[in-house]
Every structure is written in C-alpha cells, then in structure tokens.
PDB file of C-alpha atoms in Angstrom:
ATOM      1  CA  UNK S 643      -7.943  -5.393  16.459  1.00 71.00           C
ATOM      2  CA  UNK S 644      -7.566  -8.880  17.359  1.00 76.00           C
ATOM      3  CA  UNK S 645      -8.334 -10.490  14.054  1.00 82.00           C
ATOM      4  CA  UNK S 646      -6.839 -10.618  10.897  1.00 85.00           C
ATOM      5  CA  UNK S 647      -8.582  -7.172   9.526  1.00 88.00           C
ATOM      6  CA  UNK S 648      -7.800  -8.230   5.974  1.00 89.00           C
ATOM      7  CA  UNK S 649     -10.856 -10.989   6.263  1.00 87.00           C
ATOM      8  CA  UNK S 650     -13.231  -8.611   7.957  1.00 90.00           C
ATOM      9  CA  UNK S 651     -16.192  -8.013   5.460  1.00 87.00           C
ATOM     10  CA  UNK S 652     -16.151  -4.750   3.893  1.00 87.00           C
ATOM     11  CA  UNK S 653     -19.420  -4.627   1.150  1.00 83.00           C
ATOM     12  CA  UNK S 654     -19.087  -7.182  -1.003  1.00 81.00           C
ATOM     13  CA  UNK S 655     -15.264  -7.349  -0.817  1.00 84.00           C
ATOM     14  CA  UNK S 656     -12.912  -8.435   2.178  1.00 89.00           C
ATOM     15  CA  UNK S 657     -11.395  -5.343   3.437  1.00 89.00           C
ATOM     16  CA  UNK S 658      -7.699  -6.224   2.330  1.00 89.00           C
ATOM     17  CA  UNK S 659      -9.038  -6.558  -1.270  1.00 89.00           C
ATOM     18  CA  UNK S 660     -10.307  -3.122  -2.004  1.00 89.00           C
ATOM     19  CA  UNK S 661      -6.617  -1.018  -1.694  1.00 89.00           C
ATOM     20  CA  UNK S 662      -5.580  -4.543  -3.809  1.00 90.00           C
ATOM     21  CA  UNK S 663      -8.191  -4.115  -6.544  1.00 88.00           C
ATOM     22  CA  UNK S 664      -7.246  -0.614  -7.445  1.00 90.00           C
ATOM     23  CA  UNK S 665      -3.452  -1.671  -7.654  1.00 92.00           C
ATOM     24  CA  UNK S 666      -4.211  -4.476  -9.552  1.00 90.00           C
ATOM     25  CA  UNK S 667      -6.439  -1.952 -12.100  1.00 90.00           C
ATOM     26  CA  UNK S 668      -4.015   0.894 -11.757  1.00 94.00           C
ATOM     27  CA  UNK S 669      -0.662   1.497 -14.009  1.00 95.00           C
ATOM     28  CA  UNK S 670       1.169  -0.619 -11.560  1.00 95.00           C
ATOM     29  CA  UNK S 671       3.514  -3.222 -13.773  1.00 94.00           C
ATOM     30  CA  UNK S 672       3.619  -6.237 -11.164  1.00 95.00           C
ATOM     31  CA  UNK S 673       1.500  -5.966  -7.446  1.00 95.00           C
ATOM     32  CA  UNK S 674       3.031  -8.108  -4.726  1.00 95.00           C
ATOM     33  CA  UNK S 675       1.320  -9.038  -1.613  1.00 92.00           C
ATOM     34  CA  UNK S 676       3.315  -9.872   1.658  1.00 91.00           C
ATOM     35  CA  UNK S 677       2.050 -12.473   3.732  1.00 86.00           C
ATOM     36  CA  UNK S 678       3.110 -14.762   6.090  1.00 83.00           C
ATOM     37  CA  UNK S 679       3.891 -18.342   4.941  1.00 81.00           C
ATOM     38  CA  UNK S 680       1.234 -20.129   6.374  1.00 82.00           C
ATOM     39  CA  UNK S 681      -1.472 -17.255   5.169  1.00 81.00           C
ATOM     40  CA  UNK S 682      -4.195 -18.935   2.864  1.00 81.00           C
ATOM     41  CA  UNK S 683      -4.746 -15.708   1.074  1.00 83.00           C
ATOM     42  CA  UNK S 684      -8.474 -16.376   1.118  1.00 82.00           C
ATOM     43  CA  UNK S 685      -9.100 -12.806   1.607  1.00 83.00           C
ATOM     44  CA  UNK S 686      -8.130 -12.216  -2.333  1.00 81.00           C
ATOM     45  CA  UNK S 687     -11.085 -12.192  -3.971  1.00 68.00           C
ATOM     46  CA  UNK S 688     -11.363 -14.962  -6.853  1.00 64.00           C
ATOM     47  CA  UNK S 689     -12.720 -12.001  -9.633  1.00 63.00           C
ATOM     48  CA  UNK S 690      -9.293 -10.067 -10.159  1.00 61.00           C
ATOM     49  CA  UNK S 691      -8.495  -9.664 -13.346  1.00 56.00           C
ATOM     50  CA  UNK S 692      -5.348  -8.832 -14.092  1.00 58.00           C
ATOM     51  CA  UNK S 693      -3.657 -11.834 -12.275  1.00 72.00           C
ATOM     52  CA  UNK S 694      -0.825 -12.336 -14.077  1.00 82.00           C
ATOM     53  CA  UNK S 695       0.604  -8.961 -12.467  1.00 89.00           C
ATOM     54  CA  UNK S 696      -0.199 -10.494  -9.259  1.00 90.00           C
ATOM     55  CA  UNK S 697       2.360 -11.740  -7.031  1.00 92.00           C
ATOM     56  CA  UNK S 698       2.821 -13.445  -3.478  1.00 90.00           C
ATOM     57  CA  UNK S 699       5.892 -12.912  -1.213  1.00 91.00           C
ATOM     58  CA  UNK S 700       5.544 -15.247   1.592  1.00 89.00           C
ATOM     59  CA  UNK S 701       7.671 -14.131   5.030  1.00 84.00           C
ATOM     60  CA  UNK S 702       8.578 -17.048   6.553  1.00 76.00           C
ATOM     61  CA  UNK S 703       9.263 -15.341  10.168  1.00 67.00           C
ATOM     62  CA  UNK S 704       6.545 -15.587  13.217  1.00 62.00           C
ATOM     63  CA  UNK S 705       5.906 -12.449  13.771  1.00 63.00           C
ATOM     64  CA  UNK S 706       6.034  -9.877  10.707  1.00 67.00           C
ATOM     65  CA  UNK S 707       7.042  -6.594  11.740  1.00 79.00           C
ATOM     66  CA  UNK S 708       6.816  -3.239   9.100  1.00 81.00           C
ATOM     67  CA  UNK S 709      10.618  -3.745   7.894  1.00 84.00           C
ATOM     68  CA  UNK S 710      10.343  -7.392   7.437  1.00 86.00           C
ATOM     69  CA  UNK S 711       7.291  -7.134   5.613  1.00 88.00           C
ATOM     70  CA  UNK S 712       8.663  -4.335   3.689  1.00 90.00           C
ATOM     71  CA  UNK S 713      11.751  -6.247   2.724  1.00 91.00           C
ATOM     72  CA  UNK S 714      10.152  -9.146   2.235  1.00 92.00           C
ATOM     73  CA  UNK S 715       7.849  -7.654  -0.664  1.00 93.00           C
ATOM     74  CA  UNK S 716      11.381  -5.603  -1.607  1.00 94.00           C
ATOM     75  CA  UNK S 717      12.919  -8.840  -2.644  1.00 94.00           C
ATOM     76  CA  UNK S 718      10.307  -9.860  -5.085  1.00 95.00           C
ATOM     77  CA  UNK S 719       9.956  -6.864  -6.695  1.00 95.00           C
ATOM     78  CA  UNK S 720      13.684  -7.136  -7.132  1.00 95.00           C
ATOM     79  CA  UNK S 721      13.643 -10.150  -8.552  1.00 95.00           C
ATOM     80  CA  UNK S 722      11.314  -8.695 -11.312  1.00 95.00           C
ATOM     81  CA  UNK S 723      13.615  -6.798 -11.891  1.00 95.00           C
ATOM     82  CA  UNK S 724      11.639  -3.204 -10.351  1.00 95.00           C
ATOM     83  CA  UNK S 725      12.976  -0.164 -10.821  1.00 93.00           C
ATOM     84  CA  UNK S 726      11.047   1.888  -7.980  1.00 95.00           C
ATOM     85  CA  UNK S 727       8.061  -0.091  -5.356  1.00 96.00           C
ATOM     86  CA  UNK S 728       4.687   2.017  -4.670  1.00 96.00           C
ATOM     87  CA  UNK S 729       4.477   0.591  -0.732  1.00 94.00           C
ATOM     88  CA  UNK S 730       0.606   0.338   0.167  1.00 93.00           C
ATOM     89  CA  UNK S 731      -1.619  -0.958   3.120  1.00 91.00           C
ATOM     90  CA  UNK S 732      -4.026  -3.766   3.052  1.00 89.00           C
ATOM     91  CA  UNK S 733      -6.136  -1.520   5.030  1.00 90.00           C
ATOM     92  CA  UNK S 734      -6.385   1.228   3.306  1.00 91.00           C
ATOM     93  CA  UNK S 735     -10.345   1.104   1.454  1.00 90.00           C
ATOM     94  CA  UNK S 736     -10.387   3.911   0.164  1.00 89.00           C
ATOM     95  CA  UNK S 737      -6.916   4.256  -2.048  1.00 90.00           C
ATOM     96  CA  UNK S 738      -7.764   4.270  -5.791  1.00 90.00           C
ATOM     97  CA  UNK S 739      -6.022   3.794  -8.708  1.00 93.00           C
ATOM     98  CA  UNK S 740      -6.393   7.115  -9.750  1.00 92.00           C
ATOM     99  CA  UNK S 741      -4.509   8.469  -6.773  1.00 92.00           C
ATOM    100  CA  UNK S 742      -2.254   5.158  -7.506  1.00 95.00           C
ATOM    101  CA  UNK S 743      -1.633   6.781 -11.277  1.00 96.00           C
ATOM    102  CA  UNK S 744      -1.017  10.483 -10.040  1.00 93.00           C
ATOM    103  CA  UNK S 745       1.887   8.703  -8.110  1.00 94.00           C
ATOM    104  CA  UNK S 746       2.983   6.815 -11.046  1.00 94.00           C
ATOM    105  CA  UNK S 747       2.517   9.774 -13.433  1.00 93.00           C
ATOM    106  CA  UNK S 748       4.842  12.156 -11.343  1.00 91.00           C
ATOM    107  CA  UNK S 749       7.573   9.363 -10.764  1.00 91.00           C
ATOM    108  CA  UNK S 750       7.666   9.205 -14.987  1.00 88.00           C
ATOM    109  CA  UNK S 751       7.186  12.826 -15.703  1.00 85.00           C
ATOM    110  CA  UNK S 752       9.520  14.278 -13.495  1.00 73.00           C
ATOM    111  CA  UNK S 753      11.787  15.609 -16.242  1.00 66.00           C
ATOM    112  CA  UNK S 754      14.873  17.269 -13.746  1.00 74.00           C
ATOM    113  CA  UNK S 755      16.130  15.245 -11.146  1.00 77.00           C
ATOM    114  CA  UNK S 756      13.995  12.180 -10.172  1.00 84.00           C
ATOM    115  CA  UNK S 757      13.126  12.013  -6.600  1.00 91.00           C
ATOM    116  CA  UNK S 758      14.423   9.204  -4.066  1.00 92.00           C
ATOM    117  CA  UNK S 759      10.701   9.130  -3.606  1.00 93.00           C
ATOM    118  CA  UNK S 760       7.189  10.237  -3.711  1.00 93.00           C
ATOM    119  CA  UNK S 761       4.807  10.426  -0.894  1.00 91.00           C
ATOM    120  CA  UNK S 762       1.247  11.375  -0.556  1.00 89.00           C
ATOM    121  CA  UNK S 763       0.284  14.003   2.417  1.00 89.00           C
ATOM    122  CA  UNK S 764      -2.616  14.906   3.574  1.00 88.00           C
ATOM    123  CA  UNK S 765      -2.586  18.210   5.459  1.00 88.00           C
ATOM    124  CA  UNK S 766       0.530  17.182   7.516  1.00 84.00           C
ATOM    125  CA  UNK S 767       0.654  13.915   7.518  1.00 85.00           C
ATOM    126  CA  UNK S 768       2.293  11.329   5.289  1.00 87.00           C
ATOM    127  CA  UNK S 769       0.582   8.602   4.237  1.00 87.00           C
ATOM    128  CA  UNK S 770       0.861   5.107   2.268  1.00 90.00           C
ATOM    129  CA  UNK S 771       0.674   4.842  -0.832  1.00 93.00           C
ATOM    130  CA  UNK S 772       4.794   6.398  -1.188  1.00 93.00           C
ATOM    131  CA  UNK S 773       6.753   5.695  -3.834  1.00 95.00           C
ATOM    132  CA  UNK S 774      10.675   4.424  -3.115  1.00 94.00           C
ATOM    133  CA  UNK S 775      13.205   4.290  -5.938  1.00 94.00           C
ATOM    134  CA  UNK S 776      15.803   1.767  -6.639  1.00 95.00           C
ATOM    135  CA  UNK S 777      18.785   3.883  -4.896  1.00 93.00           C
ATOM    136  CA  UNK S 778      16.606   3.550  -1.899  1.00 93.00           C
ATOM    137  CA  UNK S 779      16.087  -0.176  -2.027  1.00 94.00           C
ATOM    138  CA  UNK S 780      19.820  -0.345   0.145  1.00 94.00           C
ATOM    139  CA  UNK S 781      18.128   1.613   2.989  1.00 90.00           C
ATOM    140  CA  UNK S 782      15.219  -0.399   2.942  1.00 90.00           C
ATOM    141  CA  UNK S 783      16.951  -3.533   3.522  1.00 90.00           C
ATOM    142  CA  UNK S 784      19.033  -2.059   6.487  1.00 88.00           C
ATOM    143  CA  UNK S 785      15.553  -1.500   8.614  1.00 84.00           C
ATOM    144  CA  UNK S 786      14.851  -3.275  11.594  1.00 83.00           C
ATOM    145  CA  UNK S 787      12.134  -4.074  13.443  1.00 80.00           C
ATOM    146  CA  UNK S 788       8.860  -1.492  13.467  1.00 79.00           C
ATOM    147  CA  UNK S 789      10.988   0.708  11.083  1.00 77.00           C
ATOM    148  CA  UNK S 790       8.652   1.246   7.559  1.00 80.00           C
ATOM    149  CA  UNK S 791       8.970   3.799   4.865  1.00 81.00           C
ATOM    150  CA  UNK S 792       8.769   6.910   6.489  1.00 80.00           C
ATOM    151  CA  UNK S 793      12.299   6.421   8.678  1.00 81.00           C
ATOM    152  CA  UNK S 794      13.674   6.400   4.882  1.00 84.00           C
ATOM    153  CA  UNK S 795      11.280   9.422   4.316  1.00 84.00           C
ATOM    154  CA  UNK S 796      12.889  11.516   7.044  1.00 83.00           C
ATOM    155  CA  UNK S 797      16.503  10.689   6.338  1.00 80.00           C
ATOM    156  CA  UNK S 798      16.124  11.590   2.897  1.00 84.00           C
ATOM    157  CA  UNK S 799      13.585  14.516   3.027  1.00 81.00           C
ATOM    158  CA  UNK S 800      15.564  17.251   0.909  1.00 84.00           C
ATOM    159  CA  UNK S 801      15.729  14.528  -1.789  1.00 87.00           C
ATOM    160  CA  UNK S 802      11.682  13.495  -2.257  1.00 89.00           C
ATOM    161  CA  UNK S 803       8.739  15.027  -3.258  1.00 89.00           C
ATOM    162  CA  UNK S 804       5.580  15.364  -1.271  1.00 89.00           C
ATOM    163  CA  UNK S 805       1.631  15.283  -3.429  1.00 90.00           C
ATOM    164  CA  UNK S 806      -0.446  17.009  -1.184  1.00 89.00           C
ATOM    165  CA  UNK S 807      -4.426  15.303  -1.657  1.00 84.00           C
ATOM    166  CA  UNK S 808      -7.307  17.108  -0.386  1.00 82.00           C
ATOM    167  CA  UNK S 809      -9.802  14.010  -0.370  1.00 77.00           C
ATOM    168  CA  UNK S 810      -9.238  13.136   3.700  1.00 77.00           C
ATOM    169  CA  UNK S 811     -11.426   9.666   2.297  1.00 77.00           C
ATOM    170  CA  UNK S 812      -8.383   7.951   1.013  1.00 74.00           C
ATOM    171  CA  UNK S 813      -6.175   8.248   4.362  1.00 81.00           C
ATOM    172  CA  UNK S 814      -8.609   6.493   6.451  1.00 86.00           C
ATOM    173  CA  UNK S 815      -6.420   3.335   8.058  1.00 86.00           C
ATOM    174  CA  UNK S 816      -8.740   0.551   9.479  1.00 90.00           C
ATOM    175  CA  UNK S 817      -6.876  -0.009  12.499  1.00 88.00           C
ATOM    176  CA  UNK S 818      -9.602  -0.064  15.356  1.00 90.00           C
ATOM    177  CA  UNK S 819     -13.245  -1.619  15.379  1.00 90.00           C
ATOM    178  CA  UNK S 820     -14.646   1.803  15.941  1.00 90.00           C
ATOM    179  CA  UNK S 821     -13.067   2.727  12.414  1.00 89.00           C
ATOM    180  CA  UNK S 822     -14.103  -0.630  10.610  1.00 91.00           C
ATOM    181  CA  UNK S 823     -17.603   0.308  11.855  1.00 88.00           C
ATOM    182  CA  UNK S 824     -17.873   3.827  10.779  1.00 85.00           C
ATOM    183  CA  UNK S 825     -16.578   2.793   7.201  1.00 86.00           C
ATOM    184  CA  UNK S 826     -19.328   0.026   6.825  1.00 86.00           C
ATOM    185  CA  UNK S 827     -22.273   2.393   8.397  1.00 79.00           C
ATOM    186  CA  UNK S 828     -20.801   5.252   6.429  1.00 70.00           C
ATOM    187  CA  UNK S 829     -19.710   4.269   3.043  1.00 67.00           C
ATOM    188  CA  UNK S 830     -20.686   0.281   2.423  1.00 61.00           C
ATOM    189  CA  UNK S 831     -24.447   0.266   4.620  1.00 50.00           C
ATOM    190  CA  UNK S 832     -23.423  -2.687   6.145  1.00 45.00           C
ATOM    191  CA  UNK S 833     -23.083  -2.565   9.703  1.00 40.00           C
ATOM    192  CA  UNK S 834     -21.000  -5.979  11.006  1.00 41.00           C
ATOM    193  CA  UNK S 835     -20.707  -5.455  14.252  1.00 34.00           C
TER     194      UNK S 835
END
C-alpha cells in the first residue's frame, strides 16, 4: 500500500489495533507483537488493558519477510514458555475474540488426539487466525523467506483440523487502498481517503 497500514486510521482506533484489542481481551495467555527494531509502536493504542499479557518481539533484520516475522514472534512465545501460538494479522479488523476463543476452546477440548493445528476457513480458503502446536514450532523455524503458516498447513494437512466460519466479515485482509476504503465507508463512516 505504500505506508505502514498499521497507522492508517480505522474509527477511532489505528487499524493494527483492532485484530490486537480482541487478542488482548480474548483467552489468549500472553499476545506478542512482531515489529521491526526501529518500529515506535505508536500505532498501539495507550487504553489496552490487559498489558501485562502484552509483549514486543523486535526483528532486528531490514526487511521482515512472513517466516522471519513468524519466527521472530516464535521465539518469544518460547521463551514464555508457550505451549501452542494462535498466528494473527495486524490487518485483520474484523477478527474477534470470540472467533479467537472458538480457536482456543477446540485446541483445549479436543479430547482424542490433539491436532498439529487449527485453522479457520472460510468457504475454501484458509485464513489467519491458525493455531500451531509446540511439535510444530521445529517446522516453523526451518521457513525461509515468504514462507508463513500455511506451507506448515499443507505439509501437515492429515494431522490438523479445519473450523469452517460463515461470517465472510472476519476474513477481510486490508491489503489495498480500495479495501481500507470500503471498510471505513462501510463499517467505521469514516471515509480517509
């Protein structure tokens, strides 16, 4: 888009705040937020509550790509000692923590054998937030380059579990201006552009 997206003004929130909000109110244990090491984070907005389950992971490489990012935010979580990571995007609006919960719920309720993962679909595609368990954290840190989640997700297919959503609201990805305006006009009445 040509600027950071996570700044862009999204009603009375920065964009990359609303997916953070609902993690931060959700069941989620700790929330860790990648950035790189010279990012001022102003986009967080100063009336979280629920800080102390907030964490930064700071990438110290020039350009981030998805696996570096990924591993980056892997590390801390490992160093609090995680037991599975719930990867989300920044610019993702519409996630809530009750789809964050179902997620969690599943993970903890699944009484035969546990899935390597959990990912949401909608219709036929998968989409952020997924849920990767500890035996997958080796695979995550052997990913290079624009390799994310769902190169784990294919390679280990038979041995996940899918949560089909019907709400098409949450899978909306602010990745173009044409997008970022249609959210404002259609769901925030605010019209930046």
């Amino acid at each position: 888009m040509g600027v950071d997206k996570r700044y862009l003004p999204l009603g009375n929130l920065p964009l990359g705040s609303w997916a953070l909000y609902e993690a931060l109110h959700s069941m989620l244990e700790n929330v860790v937020v990648v950035g790189r090491s010279n990012d001022s984070f102003e986009w967080l907005s100063p009336k979280y509550e629920n800080k102390s389950k907030l964490h930064i992971a700071r990438t110290f490489s020039h350009t981030i790509c998805q696996s570096h990012s990924l591993q980056t935010g892997l590390d801390k979580a490992i160093s609090l000692q995680a037991q599975a990571v719930l990867v989300m995007l920044a610019d993702q609006p519409f996630v809530t923590r009750k789809h964050i919960n179902q997620i969690i719920k599943v993970f903890h309720y699944t009484y035969t054998k546990k899935p390597l993962f959990i990912a949401s679909k909608y219709q036929d595609i998968t989409i952020p937030p997924i849920l990767l368990t500890k035996s997958l954290f080796p695979e995550i840190k052997l990913l290079t380059g624009d390799q994310g989640a769902k190169t784990i997700l294919k390679s280990q297919k038979e041995n996940g579990l899918f949560i089909r959503f019907n709400d098409s609201l949450w899978t909306i990805d602010v990745d173009t201006p044409e997008i970022y305006n249609l959210v404002c006009k259609k769901h925030f009445a605010y019209p930046p552009f």
